[in-house]
Structures are given as C-alpha cells and as structure tokens.
mmCIF file of C-alpha atoms in Angstrom:
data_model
loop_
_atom_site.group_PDB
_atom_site.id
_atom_site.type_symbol
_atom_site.label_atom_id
_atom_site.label_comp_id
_atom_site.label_asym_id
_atom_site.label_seq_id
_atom_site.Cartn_x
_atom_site.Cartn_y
_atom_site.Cartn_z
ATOM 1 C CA UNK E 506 12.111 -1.547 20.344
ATOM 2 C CA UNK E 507 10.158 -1.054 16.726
ATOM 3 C CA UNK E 508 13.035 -0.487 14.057
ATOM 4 C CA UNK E 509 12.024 2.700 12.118
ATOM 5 C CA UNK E 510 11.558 2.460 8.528
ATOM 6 C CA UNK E 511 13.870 2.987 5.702
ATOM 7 C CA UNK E 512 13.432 5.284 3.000
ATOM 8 C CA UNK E 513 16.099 4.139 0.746
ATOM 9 C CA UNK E 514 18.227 6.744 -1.262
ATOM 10 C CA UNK E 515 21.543 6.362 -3.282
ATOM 11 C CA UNK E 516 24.449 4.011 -1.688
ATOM 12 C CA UNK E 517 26.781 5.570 0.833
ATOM 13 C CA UNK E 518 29.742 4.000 2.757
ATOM 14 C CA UNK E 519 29.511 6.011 5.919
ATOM 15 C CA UNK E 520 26.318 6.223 8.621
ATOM 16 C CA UNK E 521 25.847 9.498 10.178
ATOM 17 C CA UNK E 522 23.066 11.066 12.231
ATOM 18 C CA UNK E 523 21.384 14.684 12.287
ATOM 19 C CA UNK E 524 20.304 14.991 16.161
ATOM 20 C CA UNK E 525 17.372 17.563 15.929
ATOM 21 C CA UNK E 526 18.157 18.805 19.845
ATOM 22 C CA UNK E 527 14.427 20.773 20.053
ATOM 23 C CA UNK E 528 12.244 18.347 18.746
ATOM 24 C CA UNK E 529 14.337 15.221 19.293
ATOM 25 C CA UNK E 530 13.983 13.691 15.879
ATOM 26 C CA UNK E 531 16.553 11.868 14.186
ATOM 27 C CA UNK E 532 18.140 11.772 10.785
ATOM 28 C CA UNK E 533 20.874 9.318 9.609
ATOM 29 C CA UNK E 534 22.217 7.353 7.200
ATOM 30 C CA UNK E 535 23.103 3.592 7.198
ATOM 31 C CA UNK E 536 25.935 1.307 5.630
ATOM 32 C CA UNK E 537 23.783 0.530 2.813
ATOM 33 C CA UNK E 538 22.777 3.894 1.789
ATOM 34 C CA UNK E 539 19.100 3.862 3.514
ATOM 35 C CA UNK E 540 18.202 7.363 4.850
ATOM 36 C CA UNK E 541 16.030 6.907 8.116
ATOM 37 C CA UNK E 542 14.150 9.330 10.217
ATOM 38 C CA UNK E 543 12.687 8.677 13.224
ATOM 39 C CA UNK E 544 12.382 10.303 17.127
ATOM 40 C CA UNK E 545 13.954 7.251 18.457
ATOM 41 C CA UNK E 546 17.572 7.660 18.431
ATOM 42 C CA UNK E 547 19.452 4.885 16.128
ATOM 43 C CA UNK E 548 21.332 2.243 17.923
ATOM 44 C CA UNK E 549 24.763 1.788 16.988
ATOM 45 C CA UNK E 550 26.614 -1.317 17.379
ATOM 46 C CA UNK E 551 30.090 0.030 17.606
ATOM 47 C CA UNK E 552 30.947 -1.347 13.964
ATOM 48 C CA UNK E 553 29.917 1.691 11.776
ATOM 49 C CA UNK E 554 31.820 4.606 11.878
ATOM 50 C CA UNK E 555 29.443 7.795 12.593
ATOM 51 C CA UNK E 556 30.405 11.095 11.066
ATOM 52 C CA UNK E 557 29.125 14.637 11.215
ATOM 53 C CA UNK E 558 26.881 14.922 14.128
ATOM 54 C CA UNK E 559 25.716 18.318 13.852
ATOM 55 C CA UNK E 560 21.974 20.081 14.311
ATOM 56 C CA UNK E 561 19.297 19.363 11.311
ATOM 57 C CA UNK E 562 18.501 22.421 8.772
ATOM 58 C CA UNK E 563 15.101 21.162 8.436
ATOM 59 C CA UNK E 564 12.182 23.147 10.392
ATOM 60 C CA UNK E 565 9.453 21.592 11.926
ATOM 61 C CA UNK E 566 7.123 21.274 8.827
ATOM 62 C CA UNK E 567 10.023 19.678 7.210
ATOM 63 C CA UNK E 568 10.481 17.054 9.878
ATOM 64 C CA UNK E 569 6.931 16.424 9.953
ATOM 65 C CA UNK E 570 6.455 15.960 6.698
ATOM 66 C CA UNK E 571 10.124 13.195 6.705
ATOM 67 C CA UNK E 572 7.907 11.773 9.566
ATOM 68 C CA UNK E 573 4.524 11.806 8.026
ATOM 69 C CA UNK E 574 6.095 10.516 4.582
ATOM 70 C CA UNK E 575 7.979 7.742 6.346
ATOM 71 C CA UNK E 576 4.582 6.333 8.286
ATOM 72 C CA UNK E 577 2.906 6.030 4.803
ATOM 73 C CA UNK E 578 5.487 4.049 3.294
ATOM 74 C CA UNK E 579 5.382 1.934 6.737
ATOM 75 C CA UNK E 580 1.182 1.128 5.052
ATOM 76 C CA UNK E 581 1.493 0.976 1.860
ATOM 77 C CA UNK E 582 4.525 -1.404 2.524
ATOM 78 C CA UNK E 583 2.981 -3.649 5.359
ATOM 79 C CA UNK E 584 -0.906 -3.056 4.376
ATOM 80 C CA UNK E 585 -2.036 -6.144 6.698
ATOM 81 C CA UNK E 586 0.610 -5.579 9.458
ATOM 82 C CA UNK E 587 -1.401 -4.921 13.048
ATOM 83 C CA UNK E 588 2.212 -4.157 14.860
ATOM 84 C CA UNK E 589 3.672 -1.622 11.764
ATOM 85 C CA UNK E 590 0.004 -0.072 11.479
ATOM 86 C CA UNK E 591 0.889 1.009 15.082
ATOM 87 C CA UNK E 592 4.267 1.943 14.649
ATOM 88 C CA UNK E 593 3.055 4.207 11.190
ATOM 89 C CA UNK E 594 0.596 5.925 14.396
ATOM 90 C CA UNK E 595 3.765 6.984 16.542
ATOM 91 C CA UNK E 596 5.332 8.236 13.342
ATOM 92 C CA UNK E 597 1.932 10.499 12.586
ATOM 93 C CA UNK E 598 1.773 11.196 16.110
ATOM 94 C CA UNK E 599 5.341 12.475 17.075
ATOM 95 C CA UNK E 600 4.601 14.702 13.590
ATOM 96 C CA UNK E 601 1.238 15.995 14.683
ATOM 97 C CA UNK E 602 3.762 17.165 17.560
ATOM 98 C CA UNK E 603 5.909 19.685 15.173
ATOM 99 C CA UNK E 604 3.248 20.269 12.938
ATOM 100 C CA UNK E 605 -0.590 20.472 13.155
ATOM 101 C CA UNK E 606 -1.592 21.500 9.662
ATOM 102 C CA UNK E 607 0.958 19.157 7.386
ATOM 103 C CA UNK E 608 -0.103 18.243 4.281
ATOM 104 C CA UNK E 609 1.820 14.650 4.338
ATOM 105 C CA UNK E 610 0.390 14.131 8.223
ATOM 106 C CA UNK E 611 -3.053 14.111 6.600
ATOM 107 C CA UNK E 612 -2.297 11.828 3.710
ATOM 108 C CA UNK E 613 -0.614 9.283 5.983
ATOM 109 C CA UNK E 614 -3.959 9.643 8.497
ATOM 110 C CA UNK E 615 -5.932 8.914 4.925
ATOM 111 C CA UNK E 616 -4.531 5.747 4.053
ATOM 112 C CA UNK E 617 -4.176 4.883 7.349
ATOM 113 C CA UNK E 618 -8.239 4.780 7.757
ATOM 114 C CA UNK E 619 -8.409 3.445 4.681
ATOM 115 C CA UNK E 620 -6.344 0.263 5.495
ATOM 116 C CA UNK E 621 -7.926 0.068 9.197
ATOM 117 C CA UNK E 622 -11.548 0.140 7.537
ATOM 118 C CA UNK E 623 -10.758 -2.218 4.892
ATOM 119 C CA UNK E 624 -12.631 -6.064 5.585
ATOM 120 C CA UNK E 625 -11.903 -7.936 2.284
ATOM 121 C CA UNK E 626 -12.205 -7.838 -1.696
ATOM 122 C CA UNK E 627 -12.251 -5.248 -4.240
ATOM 123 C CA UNK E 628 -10.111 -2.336 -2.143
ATOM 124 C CA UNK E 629 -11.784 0.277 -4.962
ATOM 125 C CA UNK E 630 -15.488 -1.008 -4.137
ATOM 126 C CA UNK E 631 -16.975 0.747 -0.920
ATOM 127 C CA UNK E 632 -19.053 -2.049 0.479
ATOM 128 C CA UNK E 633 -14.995 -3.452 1.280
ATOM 129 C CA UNK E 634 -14.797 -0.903 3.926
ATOM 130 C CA UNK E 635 -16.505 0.046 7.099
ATOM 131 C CA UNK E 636 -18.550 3.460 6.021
ATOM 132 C CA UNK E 637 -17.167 5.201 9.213
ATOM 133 C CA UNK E 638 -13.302 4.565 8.273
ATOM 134 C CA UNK E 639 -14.043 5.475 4.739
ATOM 135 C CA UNK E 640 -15.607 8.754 5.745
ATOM 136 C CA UNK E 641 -12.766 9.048 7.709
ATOM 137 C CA UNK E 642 -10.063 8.712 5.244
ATOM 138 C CA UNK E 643 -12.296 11.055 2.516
ATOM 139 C CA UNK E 644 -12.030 13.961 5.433
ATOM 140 C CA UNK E 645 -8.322 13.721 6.248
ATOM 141 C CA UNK E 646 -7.718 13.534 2.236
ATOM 142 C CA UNK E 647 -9.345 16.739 1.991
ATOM 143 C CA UNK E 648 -7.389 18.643 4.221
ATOM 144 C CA UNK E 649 -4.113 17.763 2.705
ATOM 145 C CA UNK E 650 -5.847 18.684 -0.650
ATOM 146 C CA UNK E 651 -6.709 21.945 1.626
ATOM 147 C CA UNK E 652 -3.322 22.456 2.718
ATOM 148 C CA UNK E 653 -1.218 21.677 -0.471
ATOM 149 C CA UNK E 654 -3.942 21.719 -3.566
ATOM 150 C CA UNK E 655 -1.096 21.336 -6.041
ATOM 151 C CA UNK E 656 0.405 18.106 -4.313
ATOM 152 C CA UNK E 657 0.033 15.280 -6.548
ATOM 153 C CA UNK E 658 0.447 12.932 -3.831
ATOM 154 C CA UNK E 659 -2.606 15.052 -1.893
ATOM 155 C CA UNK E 660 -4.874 15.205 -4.505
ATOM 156 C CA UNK E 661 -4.118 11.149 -5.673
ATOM 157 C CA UNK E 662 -4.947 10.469 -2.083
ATOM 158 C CA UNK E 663 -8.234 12.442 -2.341
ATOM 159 C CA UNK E 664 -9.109 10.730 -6.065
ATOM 160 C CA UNK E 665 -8.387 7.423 -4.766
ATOM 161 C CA UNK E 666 -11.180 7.575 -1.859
ATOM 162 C CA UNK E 667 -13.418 9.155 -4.226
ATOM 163 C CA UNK E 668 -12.933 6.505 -6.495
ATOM 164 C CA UNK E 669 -13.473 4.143 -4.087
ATOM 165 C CA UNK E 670 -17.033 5.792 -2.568
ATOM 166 C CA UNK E 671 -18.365 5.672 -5.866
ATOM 167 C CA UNK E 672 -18.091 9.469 -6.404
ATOM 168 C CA UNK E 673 -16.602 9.312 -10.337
ATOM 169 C CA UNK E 674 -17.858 12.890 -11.267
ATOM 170 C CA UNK E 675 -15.781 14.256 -7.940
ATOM 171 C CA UNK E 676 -12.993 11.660 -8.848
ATOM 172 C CA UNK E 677 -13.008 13.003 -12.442
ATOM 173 C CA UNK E 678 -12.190 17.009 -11.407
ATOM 174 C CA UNK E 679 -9.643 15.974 -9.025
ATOM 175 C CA UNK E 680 -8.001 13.659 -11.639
ATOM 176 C CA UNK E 681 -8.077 17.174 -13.623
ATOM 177 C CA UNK E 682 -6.378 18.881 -11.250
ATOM 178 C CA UNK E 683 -3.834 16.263 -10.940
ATOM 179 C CA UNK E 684 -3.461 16.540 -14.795
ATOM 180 C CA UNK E 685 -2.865 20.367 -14.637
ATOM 181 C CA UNK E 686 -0.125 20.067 -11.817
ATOM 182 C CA UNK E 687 1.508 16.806 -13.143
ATOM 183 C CA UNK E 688 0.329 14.655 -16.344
ATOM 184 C CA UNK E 689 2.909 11.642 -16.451
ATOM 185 C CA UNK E 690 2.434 10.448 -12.791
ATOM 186 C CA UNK E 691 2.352 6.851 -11.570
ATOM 187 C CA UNK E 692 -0.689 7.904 -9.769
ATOM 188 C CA UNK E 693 -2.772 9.756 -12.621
ATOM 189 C CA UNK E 694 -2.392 6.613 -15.060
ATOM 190 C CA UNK E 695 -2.581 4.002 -12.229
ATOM 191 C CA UNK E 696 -6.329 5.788 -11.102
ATOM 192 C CA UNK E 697 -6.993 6.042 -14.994
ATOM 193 C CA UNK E 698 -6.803 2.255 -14.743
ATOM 194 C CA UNK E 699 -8.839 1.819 -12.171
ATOM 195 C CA UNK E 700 -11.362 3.421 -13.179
ATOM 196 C CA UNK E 701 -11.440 2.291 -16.801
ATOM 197 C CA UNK E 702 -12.262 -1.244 -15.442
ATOM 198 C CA UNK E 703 -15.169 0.202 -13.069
ATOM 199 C CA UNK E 704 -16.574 1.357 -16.552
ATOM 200 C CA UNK E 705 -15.450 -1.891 -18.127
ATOM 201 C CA UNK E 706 -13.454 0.090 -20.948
ATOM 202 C CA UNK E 707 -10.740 -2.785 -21.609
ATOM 203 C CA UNK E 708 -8.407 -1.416 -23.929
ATOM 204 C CA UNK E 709 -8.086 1.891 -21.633
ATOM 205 C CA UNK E 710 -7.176 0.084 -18.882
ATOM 206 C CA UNK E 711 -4.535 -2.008 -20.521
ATOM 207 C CA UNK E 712 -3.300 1.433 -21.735
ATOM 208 C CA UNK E 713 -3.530 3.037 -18.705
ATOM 209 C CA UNK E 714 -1.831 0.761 -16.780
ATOM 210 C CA UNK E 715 0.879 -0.045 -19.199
ATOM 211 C CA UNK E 716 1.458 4.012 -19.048
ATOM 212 C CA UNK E 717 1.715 3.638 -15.454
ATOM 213 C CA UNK E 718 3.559 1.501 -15.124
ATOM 214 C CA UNK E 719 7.010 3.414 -16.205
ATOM 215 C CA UNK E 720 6.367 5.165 -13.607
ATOM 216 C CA UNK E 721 5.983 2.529 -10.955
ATOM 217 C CA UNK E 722 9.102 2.861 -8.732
ATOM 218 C CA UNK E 723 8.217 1.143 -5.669
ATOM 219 C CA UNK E 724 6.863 -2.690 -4.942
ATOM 220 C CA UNK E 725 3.989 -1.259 -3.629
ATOM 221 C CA UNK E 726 3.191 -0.013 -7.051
ATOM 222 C CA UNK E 727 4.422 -2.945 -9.067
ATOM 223 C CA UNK E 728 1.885 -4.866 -6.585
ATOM 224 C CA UNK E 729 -1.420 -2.043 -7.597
ATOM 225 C CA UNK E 730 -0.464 -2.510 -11.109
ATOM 226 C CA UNK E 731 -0.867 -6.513 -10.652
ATOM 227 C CA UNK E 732 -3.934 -6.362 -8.628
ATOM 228 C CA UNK E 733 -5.273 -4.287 -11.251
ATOM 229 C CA UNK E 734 -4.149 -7.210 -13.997
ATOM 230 C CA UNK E 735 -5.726 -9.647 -11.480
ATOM 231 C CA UNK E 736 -8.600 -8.082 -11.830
ATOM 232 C CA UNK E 737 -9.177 -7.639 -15.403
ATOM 233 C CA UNK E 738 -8.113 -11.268 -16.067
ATOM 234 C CA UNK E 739 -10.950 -12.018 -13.838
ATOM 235 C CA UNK E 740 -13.558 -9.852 -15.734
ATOM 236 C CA UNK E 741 -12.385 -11.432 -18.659
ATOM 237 C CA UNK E 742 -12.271 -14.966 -17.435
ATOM 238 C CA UNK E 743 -8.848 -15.137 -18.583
ATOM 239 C CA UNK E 744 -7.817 -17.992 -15.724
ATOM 240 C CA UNK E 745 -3.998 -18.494 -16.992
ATOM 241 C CA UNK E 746 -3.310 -14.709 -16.822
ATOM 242 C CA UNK E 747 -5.254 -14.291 -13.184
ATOM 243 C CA UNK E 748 -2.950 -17.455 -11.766
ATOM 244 C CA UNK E 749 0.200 -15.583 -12.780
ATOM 245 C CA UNK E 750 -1.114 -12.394 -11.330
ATOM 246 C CA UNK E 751 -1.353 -14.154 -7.754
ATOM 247 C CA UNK E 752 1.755 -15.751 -8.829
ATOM 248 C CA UNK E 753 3.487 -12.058 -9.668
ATOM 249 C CA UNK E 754 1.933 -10.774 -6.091
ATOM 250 C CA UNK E 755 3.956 -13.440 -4.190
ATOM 251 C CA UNK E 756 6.926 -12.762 -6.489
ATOM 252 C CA UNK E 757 6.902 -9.332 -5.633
ATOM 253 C CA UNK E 758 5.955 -10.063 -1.839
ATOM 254 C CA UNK E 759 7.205 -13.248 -0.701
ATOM 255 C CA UNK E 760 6.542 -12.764 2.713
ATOM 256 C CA UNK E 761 3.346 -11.510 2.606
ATOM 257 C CA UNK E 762 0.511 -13.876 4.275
ATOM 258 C CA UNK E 763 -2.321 -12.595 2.197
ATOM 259 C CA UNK E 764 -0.362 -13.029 -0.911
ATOM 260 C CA UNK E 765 -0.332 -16.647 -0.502
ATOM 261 C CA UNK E 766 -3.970 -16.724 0.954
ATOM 262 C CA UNK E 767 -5.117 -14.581 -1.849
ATOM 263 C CA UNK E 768 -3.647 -17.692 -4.531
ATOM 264 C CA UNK E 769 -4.820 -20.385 -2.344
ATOM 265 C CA UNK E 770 -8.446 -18.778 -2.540
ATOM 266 C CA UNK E 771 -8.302 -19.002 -6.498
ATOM 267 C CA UNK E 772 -6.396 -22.088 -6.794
ATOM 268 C CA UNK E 773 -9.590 -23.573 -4.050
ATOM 269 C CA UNK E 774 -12.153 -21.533 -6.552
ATOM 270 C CA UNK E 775 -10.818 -23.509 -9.126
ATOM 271 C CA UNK E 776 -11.021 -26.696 -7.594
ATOM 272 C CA UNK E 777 -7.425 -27.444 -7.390
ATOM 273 C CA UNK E 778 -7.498 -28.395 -3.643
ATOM 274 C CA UNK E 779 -3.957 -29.680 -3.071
ATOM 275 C CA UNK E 780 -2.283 -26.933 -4.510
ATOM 276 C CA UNK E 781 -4.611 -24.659 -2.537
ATOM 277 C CA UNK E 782 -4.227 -26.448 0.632
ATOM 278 C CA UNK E 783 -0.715 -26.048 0.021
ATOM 279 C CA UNK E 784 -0.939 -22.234 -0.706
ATOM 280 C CA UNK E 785 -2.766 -21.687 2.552
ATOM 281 C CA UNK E 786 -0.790 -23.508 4.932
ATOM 282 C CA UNK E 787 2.268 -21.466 3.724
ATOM 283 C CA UNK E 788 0.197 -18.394 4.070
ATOM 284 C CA UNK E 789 -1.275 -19.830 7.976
ATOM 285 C CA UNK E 790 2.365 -19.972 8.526
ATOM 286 C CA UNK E 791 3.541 -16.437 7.704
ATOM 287 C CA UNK E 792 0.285 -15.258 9.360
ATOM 288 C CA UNK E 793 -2.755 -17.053 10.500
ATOM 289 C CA UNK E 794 -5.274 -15.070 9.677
ATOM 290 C CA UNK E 795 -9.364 -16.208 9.866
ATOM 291 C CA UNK E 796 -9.751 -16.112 6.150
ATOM 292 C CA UNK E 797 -6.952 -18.248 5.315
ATOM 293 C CA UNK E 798 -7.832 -20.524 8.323
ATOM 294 C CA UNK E 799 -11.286 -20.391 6.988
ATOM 295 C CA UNK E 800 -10.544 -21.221 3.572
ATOM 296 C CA UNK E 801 -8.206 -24.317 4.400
ATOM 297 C CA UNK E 802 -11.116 -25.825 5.934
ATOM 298 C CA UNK E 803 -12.689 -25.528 3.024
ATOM 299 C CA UNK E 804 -10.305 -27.023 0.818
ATOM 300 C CA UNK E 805 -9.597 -30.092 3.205
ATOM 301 C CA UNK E 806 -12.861 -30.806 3.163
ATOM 302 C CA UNK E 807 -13.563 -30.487 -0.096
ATOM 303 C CA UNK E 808 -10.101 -32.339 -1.048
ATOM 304 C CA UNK E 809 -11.424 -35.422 1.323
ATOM 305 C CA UNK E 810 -15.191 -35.367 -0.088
ATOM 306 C CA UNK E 811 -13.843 -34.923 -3.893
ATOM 307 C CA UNK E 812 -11.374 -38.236 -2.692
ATOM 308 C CA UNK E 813 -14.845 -40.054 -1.072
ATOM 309 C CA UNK E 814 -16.648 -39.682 -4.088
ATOM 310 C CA UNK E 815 -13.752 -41.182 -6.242
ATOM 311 C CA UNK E 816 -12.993 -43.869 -3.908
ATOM 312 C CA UNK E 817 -16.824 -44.938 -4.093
ATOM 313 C CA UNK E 818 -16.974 -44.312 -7.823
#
C-alpha cells in the first residue's frame, strides 16, 4: 500500500488519529511529530500508543483542502516520481469527492499538469512543455484564482504558468495582486527572480532571490532558488558557480536521479568525461531514465575517442 505523505509540524511524543466516520478520511499524528492526512487508515504496529480517537471538526472543504494541500507537496517534493505523481491523483481525487469547487484541489491539478507536460530544460520556457498540459495547468490555476482571489498560493500558481507561457504583462498584474494581499512571500520574490533573468536584469535577480530566500522554508524551495543560481551562472558563464549549483541540488536532494543526471550533463558539456560518466551511472542507478542513459553513451564514447586520439598522438 502507498504510504501517505507527511506534512511535518512541531515534535510530539504521542500518535493519535481523527477518524472522519462520513467521509472516511484520516488525521493523525506520528512519533516524530509529522501530521498526516490521508483516506487510507494508518497502520499501526502495536508499538505507538494511540490516544484520543474522536470525530474530526474539520468540514468537507477543510478536508479537501488537508487533502488537496498534501498531493501538492507529494509534486513539488517528488517532481520526476511516475508512482507518487499517481498517488498525488488519489489524494486530488478522494478531495474532488468532499469538495468540487476547492481552491487548493485546483492548485494541486495545476502543478500537477504542469509536471506531467514538462519534457526537459528551462521549466519557465514554454517550448519545455507539451502546449496541451500547459493550457491545462493555466485553466485549473484560474479557477483557484476564481475561487480564492486573495490566496497567495492561488494567485503564485496562476503567475508562475503565466510566466512560463510567455504572458509577462498578465504575469505582471497578478504579481500585483499578490503584492496587495502579501508583499514578503517566498513566492512574490522567488517569481521576481525569475523573471528578472528572462529580462536579463542581473542585479534584480540576485536581489530578488536573496529576498526570497528568507523565506524559503521547504527543500523544494531551497532547490528553485538554486536552479535559479544555476541558471544565472550559466548566462554569465560563470562555470565554478554553475558546478556548485548542481553540486547544492544533490546536496539538497541526494536521492534524486535527475539531480545527478542534471551534473553529469554539465560535467559531459564540459568535457570532463570520467567525472560525468561517474555522475550518470549514480544517477542510472537511482533511476534509469532515457536522458541519463542517453547521455552516458555519450560520455563513454567520447571518454574512449578522447583516449584513441591520445593513445595515437
């Protein structure tokens, strides 16, 4: 059975559970503080003690939007992941079932299409997506706007697919709007950023994203903020300050596949074949994905022609 995700919260000692006995979703708390919601009931081993079993206060827009909430994280965590991208779809799906017009339901379908579109590169440059998905994402974005137009997190989700469709004058109002409800957001300096570098206005992004990040609470954050570095080094042709980007990403996401894959590509780019070769087995054996099979072919045969023409030099 999937494990549903945890959303974690301050440390407690005890687990407990909140049976929701109408709409059979679950709330409870484990041994190291993490507050999970899911409609599968938790499996208990027997070694924590459960306390307080009673019926859930929250309403049905409330547990859709713990649901909805909970299936984003599961993307923005596990971008790349077929199997979680299909357990973040139950999530959505059991909270389409308490509510059909939930703000949070249609920012987790957004980013959902948005990571089920994506092919590769820049994920703020259209031509990364299919044009369907995009469209996709844009619509579902403006209904949460629609259904909660003073929701940071709803109108972020909106700028960001702007952003990405090329749309800055649309991108630019909603950015106001986000201003107007909250100005000293992760998400209103982090899309500052972004789009700084689109207009190739250095020193604002190096602002912007040094503003946004005191705001960056999750590693899914920390990891926007570095792709964003990544980038600008790579405008700049700043090659030392790109490697420890890649270098940051795996720091901050060891286990992640495309993290690796991502530094063999520039370590191969660069001509440093054994180090990339190295890079993308590790990543081939987190995840063998075509790229990163595709790319160590590359690199072996480059390594062995680079080694022919010394050996006949």
């Amino acid at each position: 059975m999937n494990k549903p995700l945890i959303l974690t919260t301050s440390a407690r000692a005890l687990i407990m559970f909140t049976v929701v006995a109408q709409a059979k979703v679950y709330q409870w708390t484990d041994s190291n503080g993490n507050v999970v919601f899911s409609d599968i009931p938790p499996e208990l081993d027997g070694t924590e003690t459960v306390a307080d079993v009673s019926q859930s206060e929250l309403d049905n827009a409330g547990q859709a939007t713990a649901l909805a909430l909970q299936a984003r994280e599961r993307i923005m965590n596990n971008p790349f992941s077929l199997p979680e991208r299909a357990v973040a779809k139950q999530e959505i799906d059991a909270a389409q079932r308490l509510d059909q017009r939930n703000a949070m339901i249609e920012v987790a379908l957004s980013e959902l299409m948005l990571k089920q579109a994506y092919y590769s590169g820049d994920a703020f440059k259209a031509k990364s997506y299919n044009t369907a998905g995009l469209n996709n994402a844009l619509q579902h974005a403006k209904n949460a706007v629609e259904y909660s137009p003073e929701n940071v997190l709803c109108l972020a989700q909106l700028a960001k697919v702007l952003l990405i469709q090329g749309q800055k004058d649309a991108f630019v109002e909603v950015l106001r709007q986000m201003h107007n409800v909250a100005s000293e957001t992760y998400y209103t300096w982090y899309l500052q950023s972004v789009l700084a570098r689109k207009l190739n206005n250095i020193p604002r992004v190096q602002e912007a994203l040094a503003q946004a990040e005191k705001y960056a609470e999750t590693i899914y954050q920390q990891k926007g903020l570095e792709e964003e570095r990544r980038y600008l080094a790579r405008k700049q042709g700043d090659v030392e300050a790109e490697e420890r980007s890649y270098k940051k990403l795996i720091q901050l996401n060891p286990d992640s596949a495309h993290a690796h894959g991502n530094y063999g590509s520039f370590l191969l780019r660069n001509k440093r074949y054994e180090d990339a070769i190295a890079a993308l087995n590790k990543a081939i054996s987190i995840q063998p994905y075509p790229m990163a099979l595709e790319l160590l072919a590359r690199a072996e045969s480059a390594q062995a022609k680079n080694a022919g023409v010394a050996e006949n030099g």
